[in-house]
Coordinates of C-alpha atoms and ligand atoms in Angstrom, one line a residue:
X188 CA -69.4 5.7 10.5
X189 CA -68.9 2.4 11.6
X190 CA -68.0 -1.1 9.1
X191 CA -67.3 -4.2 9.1
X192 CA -65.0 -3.8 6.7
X193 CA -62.6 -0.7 5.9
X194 CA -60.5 -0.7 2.3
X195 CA -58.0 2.1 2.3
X196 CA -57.5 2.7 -1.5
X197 CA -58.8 0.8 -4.9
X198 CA -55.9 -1.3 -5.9
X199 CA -56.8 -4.5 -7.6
X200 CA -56.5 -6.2 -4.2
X201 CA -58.3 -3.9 -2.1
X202 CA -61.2 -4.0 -4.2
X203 CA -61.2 -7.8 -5.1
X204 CA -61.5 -8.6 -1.1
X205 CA -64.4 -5.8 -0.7
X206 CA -66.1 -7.1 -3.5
X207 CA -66.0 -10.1 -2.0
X208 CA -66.9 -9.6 1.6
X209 CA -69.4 -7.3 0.6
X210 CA -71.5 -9.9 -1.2
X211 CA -70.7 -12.4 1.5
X212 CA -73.1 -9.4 3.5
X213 CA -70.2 -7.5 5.2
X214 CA -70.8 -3.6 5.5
X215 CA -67.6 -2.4 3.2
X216 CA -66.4 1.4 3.0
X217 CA -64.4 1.8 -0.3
X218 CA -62.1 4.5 0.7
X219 CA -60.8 6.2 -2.8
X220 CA -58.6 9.7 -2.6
X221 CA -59.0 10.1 -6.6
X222 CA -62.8 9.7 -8.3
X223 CA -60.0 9.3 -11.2
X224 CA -58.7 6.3 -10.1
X225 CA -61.7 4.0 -9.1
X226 CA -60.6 0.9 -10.1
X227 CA -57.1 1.3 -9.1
X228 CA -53.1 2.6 -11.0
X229 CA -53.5 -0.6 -13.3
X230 CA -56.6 0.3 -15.0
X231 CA -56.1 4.1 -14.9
X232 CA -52.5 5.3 -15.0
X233 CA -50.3 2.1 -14.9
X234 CA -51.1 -1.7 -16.9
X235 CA -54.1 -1.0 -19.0
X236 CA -53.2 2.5 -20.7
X237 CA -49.3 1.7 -21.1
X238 CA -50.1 -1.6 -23.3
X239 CA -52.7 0.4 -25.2
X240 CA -50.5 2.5 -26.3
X241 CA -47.8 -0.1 -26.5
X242 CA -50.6 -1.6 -28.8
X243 CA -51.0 1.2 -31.1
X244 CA -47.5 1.7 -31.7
X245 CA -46.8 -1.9 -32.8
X246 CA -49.9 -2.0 -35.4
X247 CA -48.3 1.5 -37.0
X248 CA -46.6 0.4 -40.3
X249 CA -44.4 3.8 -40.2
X250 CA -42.4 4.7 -37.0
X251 CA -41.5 8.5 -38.4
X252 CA -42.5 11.2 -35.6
X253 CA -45.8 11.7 -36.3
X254 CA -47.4 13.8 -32.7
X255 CA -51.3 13.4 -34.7
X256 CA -51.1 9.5 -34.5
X257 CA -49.8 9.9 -31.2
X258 CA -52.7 11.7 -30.2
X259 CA -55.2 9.1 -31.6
X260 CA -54.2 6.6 -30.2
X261 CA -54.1 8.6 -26.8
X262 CA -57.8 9.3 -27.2
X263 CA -58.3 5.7 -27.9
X264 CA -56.3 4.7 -24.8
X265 CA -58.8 7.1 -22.8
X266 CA -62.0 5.8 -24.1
X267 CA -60.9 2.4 -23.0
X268 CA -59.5 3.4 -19.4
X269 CA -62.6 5.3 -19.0
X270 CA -65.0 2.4 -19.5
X271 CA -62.9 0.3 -17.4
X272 CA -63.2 3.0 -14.9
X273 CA -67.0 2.9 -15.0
X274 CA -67.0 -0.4 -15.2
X275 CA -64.9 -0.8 -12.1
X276 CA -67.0 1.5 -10.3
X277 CA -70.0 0.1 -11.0
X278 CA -68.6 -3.3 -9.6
X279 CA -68.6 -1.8 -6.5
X280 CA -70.8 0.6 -6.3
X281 CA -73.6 -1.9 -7.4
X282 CA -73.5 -3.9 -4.0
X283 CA -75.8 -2.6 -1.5
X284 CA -73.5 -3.4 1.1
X285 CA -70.6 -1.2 0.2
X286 CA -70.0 2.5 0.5
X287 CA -68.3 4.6 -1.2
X288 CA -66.0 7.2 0.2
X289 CA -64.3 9.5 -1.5
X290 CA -61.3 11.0 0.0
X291 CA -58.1 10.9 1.7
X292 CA -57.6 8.5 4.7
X293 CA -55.3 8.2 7.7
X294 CA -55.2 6.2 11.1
X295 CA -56.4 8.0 14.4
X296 CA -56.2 4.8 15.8
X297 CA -55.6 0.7 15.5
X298 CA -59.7 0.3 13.8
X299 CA -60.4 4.0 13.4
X300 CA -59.5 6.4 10.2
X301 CA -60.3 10.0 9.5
X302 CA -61.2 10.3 5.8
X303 CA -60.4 13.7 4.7
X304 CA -61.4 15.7 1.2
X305 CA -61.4 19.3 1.2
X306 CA -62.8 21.1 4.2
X307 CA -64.9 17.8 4.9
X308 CA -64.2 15.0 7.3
X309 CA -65.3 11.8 8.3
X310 CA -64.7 9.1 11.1
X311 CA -64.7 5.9 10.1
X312 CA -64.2 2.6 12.3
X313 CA -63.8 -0.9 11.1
X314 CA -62.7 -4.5 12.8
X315 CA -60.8 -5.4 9.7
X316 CA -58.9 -2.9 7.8
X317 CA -57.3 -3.7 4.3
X318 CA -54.5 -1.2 3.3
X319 CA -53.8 -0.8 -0.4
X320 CA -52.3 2.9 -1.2
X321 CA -50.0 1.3 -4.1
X322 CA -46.6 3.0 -4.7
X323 CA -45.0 6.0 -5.9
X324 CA -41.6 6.5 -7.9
X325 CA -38.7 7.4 -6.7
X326 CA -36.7 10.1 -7.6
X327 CA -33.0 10.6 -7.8
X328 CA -31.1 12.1 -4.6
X329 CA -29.4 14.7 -6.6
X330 CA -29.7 18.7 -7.8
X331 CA -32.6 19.5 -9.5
X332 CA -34.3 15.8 -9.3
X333 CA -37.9 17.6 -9.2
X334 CA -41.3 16.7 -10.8
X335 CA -43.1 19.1 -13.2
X336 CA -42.2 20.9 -16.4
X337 CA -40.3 18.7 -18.8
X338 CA -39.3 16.0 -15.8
X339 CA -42.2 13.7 -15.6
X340 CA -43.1 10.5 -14.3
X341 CA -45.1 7.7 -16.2
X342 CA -48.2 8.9 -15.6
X343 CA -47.4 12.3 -16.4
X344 CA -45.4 11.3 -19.2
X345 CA -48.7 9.8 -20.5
X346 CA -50.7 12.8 -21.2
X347 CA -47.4 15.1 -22.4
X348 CA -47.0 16.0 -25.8
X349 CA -44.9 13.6 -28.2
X350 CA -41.5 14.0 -27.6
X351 CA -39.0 14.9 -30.0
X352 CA -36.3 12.9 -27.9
X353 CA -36.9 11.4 -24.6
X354 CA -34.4 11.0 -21.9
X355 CA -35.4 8.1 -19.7
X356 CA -33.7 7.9 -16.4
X357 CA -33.9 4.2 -15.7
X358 CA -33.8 0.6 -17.5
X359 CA -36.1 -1.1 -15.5
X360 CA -39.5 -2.6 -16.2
X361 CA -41.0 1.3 -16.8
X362 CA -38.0 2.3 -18.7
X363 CA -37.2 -0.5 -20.8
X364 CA -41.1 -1.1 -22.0
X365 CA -41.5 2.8 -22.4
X366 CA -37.9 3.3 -24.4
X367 CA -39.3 0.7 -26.8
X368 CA -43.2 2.1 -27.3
X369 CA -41.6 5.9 -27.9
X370 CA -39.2 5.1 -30.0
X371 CA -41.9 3.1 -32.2
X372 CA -43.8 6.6 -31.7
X373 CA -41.1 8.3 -33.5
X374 CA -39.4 10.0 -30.6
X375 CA -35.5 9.8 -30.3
X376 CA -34.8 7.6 -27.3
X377 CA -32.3 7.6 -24.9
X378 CA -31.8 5.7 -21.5
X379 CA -29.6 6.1 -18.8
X380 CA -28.8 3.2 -16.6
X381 CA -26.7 2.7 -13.7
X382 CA -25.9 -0.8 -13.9
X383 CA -23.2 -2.2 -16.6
X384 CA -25.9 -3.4 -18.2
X385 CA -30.0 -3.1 -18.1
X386 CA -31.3 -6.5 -17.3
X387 CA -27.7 -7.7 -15.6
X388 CA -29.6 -10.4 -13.7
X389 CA -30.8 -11.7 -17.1
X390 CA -28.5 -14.5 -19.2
X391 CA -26.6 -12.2 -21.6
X392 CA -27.5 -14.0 -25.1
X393 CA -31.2 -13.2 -23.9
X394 CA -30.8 -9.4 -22.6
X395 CA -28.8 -9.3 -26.0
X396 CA -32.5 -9.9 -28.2
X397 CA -34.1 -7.2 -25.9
X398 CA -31.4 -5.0 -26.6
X399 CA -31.3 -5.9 -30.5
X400 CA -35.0 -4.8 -30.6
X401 CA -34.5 -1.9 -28.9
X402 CA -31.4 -0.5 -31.4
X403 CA -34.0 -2.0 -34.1
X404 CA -36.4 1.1 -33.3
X405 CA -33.5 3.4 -32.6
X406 CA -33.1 3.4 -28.6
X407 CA -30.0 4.6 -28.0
X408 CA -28.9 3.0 -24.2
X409 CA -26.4 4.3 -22.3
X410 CA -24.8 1.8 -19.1
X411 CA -23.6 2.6 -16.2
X412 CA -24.3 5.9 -16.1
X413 CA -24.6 7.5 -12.6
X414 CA -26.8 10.7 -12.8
X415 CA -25.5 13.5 -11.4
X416 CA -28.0 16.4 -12.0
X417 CA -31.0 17.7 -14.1
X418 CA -31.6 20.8 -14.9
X419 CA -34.6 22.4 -17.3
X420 CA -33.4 25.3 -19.5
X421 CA -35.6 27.1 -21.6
X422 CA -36.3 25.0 -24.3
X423 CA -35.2 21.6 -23.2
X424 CA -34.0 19.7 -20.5
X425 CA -30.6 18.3 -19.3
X426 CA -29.2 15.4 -17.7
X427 CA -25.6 15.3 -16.7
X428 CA -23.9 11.8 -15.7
X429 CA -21.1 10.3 -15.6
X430 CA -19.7 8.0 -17.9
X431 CA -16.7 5.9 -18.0
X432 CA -15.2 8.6 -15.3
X433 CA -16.6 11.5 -17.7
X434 CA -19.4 13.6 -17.8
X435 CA -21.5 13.6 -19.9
X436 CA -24.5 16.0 -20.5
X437 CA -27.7 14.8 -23.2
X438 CA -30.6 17.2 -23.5
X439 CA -33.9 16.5 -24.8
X440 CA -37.5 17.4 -25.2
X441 CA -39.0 15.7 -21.4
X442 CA -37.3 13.3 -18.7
X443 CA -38.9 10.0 -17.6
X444 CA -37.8 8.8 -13.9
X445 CA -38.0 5.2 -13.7
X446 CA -35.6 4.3 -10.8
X447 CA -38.3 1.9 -9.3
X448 CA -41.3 2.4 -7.1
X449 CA -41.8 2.7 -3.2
X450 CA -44.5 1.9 -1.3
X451 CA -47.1 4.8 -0.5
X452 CA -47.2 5.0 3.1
X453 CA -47.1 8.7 2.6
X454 CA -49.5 10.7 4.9
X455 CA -51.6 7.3 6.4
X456 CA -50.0 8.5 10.0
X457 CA -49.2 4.2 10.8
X458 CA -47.7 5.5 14.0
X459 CA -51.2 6.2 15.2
X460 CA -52.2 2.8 14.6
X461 CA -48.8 1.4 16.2
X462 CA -48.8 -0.2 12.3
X463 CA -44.9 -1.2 11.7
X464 CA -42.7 -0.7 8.5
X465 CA -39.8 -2.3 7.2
X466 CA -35.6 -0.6 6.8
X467 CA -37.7 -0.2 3.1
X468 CA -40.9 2.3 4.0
X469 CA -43.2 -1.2 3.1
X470 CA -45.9 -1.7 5.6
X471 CA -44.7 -4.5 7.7
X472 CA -46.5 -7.9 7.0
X473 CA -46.0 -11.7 7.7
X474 CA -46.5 -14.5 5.3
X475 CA -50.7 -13.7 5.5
X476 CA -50.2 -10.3 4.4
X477 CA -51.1 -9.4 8.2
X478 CA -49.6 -6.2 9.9
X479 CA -48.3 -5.6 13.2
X480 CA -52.0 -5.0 14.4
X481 CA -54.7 -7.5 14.3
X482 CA -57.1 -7.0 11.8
X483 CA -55.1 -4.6 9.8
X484 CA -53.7 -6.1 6.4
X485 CA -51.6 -4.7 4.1
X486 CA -51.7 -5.9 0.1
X487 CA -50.3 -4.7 -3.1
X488 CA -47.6 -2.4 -3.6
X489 CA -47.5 -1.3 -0.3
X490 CA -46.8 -4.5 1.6
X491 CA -43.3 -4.3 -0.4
X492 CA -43.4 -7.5 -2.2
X493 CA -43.3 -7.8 -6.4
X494 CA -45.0 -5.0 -7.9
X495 CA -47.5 -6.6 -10.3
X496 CA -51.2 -6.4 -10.6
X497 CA -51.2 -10.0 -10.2
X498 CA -49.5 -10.2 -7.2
X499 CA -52.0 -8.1 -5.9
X500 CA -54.5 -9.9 -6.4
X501 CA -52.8 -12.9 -5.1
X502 CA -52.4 -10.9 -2.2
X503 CA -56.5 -10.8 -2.1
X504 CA -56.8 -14.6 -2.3
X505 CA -54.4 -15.1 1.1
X506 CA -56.1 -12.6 2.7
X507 CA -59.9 -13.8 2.0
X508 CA -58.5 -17.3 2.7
X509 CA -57.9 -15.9 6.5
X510 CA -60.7 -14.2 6.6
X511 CA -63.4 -16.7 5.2
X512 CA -61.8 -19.8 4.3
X513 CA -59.2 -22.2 5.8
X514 CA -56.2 -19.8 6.4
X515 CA -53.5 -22.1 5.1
X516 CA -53.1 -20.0 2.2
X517 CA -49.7 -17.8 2.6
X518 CA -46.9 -16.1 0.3
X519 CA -44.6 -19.1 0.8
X520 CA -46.7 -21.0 -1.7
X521 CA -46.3 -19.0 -4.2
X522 CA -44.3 -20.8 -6.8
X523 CA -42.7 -19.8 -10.4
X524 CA -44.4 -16.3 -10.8
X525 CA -43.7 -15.0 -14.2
X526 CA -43.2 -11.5 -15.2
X527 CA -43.2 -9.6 -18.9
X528 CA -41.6 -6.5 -20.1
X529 CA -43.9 -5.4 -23.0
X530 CA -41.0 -4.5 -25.5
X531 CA -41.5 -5.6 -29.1
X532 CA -41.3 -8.5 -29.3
X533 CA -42.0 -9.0 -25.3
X534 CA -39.1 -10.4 -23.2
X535 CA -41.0 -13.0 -20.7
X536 CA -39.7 -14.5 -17.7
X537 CA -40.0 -17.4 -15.3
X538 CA -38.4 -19.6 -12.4
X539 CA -34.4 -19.0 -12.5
X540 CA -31.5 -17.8 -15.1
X541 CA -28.5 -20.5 -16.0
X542 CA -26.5 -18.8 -13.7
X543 CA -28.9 -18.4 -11.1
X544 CA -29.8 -22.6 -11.5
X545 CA -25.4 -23.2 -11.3
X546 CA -25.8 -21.2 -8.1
X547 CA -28.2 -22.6 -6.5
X548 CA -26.3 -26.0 -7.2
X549 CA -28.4 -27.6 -10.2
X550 CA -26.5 -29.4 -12.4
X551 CA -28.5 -28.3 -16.1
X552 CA -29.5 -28.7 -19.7
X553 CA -30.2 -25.3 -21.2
X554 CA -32.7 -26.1 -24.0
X555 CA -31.8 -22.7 -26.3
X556 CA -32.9 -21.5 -29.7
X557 CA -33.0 -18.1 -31.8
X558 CA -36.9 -17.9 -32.8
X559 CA -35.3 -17.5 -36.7
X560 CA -34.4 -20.7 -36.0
X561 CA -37.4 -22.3 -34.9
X562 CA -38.7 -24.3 -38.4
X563 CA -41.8 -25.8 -36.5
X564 CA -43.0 -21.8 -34.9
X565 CA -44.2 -20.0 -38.0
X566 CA -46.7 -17.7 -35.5
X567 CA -44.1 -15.2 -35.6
X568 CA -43.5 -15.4 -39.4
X569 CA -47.3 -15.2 -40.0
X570 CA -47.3 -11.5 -37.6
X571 CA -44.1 -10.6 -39.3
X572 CA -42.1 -10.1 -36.4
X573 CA -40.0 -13.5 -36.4
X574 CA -36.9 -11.6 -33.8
X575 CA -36.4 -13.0 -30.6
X576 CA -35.5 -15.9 -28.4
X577 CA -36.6 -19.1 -26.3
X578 CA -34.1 -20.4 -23.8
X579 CA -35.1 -22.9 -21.1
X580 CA -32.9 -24.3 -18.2
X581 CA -34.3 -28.0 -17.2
X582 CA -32.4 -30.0 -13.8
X583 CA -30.4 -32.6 -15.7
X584 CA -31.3 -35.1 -12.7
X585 CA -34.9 -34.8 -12.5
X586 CA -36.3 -33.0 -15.9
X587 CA -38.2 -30.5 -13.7
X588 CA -38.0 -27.2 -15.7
X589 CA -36.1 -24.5 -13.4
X590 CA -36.4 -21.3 -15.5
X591 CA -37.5 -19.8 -19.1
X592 CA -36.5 -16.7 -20.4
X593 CA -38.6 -16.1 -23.7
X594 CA -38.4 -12.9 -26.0
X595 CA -40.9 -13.5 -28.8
X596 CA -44.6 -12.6 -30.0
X597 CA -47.2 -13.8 -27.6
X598 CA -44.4 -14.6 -25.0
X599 CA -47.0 -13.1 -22.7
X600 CA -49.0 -16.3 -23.2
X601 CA -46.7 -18.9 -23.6
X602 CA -44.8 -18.3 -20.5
X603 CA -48.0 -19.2 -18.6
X604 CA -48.0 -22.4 -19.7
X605 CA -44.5 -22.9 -18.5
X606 CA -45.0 -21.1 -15.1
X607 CA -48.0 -23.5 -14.7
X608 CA -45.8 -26.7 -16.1
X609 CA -43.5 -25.6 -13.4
X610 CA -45.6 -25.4 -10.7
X611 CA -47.5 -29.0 -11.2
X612 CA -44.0 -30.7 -11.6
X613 CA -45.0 -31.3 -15.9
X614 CA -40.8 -32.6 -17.1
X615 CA -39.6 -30.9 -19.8
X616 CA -40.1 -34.0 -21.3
X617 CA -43.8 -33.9 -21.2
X618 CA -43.5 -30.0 -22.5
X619 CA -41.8 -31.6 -25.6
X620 CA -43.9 -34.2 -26.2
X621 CA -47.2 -32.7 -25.8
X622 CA -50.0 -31.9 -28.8
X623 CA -50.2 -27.9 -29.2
X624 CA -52.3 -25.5 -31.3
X625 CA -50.8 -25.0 -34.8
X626 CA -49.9 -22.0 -36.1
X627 CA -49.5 -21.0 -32.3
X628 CA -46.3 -19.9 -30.8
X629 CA -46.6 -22.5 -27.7
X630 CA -45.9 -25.2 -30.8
X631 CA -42.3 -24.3 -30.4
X632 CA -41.8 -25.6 -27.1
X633 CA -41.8 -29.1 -29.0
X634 CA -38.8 -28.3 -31.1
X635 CA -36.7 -26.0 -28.4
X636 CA -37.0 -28.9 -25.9
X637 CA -36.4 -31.3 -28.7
X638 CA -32.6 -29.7 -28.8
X639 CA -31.5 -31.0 -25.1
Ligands
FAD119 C1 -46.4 2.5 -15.9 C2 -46.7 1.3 -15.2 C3 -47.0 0.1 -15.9 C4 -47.2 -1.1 -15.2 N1 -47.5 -2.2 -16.0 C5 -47.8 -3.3 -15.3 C6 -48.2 -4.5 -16.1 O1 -48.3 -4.5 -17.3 N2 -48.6 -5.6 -15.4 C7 -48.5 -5.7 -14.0 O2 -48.9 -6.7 -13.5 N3 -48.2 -4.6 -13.3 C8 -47.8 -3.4 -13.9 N4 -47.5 -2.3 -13.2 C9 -47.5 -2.5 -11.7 C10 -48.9 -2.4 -11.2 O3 -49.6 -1.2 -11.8 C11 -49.0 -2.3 -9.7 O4 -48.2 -3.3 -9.1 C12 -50.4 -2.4 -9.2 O5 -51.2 -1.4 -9.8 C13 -50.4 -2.2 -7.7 O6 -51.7 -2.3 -7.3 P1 -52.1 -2.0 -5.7 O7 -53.1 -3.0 -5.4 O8 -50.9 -2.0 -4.9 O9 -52.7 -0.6 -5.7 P2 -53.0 0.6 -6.7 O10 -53.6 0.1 -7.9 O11 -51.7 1.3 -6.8 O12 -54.0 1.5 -6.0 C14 -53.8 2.3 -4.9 C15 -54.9 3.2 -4.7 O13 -54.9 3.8 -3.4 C16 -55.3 5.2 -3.5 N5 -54.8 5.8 -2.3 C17 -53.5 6.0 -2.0 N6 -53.4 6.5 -0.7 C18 -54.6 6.7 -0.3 C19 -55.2 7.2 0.9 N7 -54.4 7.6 1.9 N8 -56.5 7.3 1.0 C20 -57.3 6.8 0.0 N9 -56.9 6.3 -1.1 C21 -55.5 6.3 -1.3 C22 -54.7 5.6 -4.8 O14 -55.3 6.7 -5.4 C23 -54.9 4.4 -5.7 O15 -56.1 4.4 -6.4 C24 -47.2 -1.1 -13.8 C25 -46.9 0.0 -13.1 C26 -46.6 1.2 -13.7 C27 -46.3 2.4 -12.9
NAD120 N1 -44.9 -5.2 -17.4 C1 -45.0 -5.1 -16.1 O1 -45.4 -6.0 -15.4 C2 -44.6 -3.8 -15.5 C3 -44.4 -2.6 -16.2 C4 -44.0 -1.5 -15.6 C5 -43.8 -1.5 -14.2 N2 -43.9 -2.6 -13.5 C6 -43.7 -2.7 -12.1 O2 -43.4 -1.4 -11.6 C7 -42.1 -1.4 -10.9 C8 -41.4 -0.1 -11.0 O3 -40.8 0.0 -12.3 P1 -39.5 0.8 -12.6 O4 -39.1 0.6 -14.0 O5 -39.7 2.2 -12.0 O6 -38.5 0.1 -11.5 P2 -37.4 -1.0 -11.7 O7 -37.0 -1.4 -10.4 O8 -38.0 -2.1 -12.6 O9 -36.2 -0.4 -12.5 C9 -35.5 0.7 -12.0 C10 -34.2 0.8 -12.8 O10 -33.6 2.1 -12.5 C11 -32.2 1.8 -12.4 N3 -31.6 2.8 -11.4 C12 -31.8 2.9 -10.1 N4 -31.2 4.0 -9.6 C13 -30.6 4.6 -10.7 C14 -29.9 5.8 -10.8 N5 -29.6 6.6 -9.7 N6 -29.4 6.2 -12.0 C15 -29.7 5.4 -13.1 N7 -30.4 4.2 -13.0 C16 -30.9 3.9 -11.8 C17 -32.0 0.4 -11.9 O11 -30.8 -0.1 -12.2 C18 -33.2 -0.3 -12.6 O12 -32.7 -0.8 -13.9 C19 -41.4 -2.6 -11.5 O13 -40.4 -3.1 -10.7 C20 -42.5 -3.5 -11.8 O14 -42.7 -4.4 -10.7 C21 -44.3 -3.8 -14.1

């Protein structure tokens, strides 16, 4: 069959540029392996469920192990992915001028993919071709590092059983966020980390709140630990690592792997298409998200840059800008993209750490203040979760704000505002001085700025 338009796989960029060709009158083949995963890992496995059941564990008064509330709230996690599944579908599946295909597709050529499901296959050609497969986790490089059984991954981990205790091997983004929503399950948690610390890149007295509300619910974390096997005996499994030049062995009910993500080139036969990768495994791509073969794109995951859903669709705004609008828009403009880990409180991040801002030669004022602290921020009072932080490093010579590292209710919101401040040059200045929402928790940006 032949297209206009060919999207390998229904990642939040992938389906944001066929939705959007499509109704510009483009023929579009939607090429999906999984009918479970129309709409992409964020809605199905990855974003969406993760924070509803981050959700449901924060609005639970008791944190005792209790597997029945567990199970609720998994069902309510469900319902929700499963109309945003439908919903996602329908987005697509609505335009006349889009097909759906479900099934598994490689290149047998620069334009031309086979798109396999079973015992069925299909040719499909296309002039442009967007690649968006996503990314898979990584696992260890040592004895026994295999999936299945007690050793899962986060999407596995997702539809296990409660855990008694959880073993997460990992303090990244997946381990840190999921340390903190077990243990406020009930399980016993405990993470392994290689690094002296989880979050080294982050200023200490910050990464020191994370960690507080992490002990708070019990997580037990274990630094610079270096893994060296894992092994499942009959009624639990083990993780030996090394410790302080001593091993160490902790055994628990099921193993998380969160050692980071890479992309999925797996199986898409690039060679065929004469499609390059990087020393990484990413599909290879310049500034416009274009590959080594023209028409081919790559976005998301798979192209290797930051790993968010947002990025991804960022990804789809460069790429429709080359293909139907001015083509000036690149990753080189992307400027002070924030990130959260959704701990309780959540620990949000923009722009650069002090040391980070002393590096890169910035003279700075380091505006910096517990959230206990902060008389003029009773938002967190008022939810009943006042822990946290607000730390913000402003270039003494020109006011401009250079980072914020905020660990607070709503710090998913607030660090918006600051990513935005930064990127339209707003001074920290006119941060502190401007008129916010009361009882909000952006109001405290008017006192913490007020300190420096
Ligand atoms: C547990 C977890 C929590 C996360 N939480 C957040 C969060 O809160 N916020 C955030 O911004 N990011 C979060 N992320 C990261 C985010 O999920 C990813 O960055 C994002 O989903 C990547 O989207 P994508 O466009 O690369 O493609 P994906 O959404 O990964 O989609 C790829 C699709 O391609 C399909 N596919 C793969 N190969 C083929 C093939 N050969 N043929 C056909 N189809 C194929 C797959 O089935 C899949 O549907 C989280 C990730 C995880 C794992
Ligand atoms: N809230 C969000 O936006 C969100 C949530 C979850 C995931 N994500 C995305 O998904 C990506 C993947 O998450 P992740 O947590 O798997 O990766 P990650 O890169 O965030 O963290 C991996 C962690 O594993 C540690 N590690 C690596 N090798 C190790 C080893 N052999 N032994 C012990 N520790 C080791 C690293 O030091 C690091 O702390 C993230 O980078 C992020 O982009 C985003």
């Amino acid at each position: 069959m032949e297209f206009d338009v060919a999207v390998i796989g229904w990642g939040k960029g992938g389906k944001t540029i066929a939705g959007a060709l499509a109704r510009a009158g483009k023929s579009v083949a939607m090429i999906e392996r999984s009918t479970d995963m129309y709409g992409g890992a964020c809605i199905n496995v990855a974003c969406i469920p993760t924070k509803a059941l981050i959700h449901s564990a924060e609005i639970r008064p008791e944190k005792s192990f209790d597997p029945d509330y567990f199970d609720q709230s998994v069902e309510r996690r469900d319902s929700l992915t499963e109309a945003m599944r439908g919903k996602n579908y329908s987005m697509l599946a609505d335009l006349e001028t889009v097909t759906i295909i479900n099934g598994t597709a490689r290149f047998t050529g620069p334009h031309s993919l086979l798109v396999e499901a079973g015992d069925e296959a299909l040719e499909v050609t296309a002039e442009t071709i967007i690649i968006d497969t996503g990314s898979i986790p990584r696992l260890p490089e040592v004895a026994g590092a295999e999936l299945g059984g007690r050793f899962h991954t986060s999407v596995t981990l997702q539809h296990a059983p409660l855990p008694e205790h959880l073993i997460i091997v990992g303090g990244g983004y997946i381990g840190i966020e999921f340390a903190s929503m077990f243990a406020q399950y009930g399980s016993e948690v405990t993470v392994l980390d290689k690094n002296p610390r989880p979050l080294h890149r982050e200023d200490w007295d910050v990464a020191a709140e994370v960690f507080d509300s992490l002990a708070d619910s019990g997580v037990r974390l274990v630094s610079g630990a270096t893994v060296l096997r894992l092994c499942q005996e009959t009624d639990c499994a083990a993780v030996q690592y090394l410790w302080n030049d001593q091993e160490q062995t902790v055994r628990g009910d099921a193993v998380l792997i969160a050692l980071g993500r890479r992309p999925n080139t797996d199986g898409l036969d690039l060679a065929a298409a004469g499609i390059e990768t990087t020393e990484t495994g990413a599909i290879k791509v310049d500034e416009r998200l274009a590959t080594s073969v023209p028409g081919v794109y790559a976005v998301g995951d798979v192209n290797g840059g930051p790993q968010f859903t947002y990025i991804s669709l960022d990804d789809s705004r460069i790429v429709l800008d080359q293909l139907t609008g001015s083509g000036t828009r690149t990753t080189a403009d992307r400027v002070a993209v924030p990130s959260t880990i959704f701990t309780t409180p959540p620990f949000s991040k923009v722009g650069m750490t002090v040391e980070e801002a002393r590096a890169a030669g910035h003279t700075v004022k380091i505006a910096v203040k517990k959230v206990s602290d902060i008389a003029a921020m009773p938002r967190p009072k008022i939810v009943g979760d006042p822990r946290g932080i607000i730390k913000i490093v402003v270039d003494e010579a020109t006011d401009l704000i250079l980072g914020a590292a905020l660990v607070h209710v709503d710090s998913q919101e607030v660090i918006n505002l600051v990513a935005l401040a930064m990127r339209h040059g707003v001074t920290a200045s006119e941060l502190r001085d401007t008129i916010y929402i009361h009882p909000s928790s952006t109001e405290a940006l008017n006192e913490v700025l007020a300190s420096i």
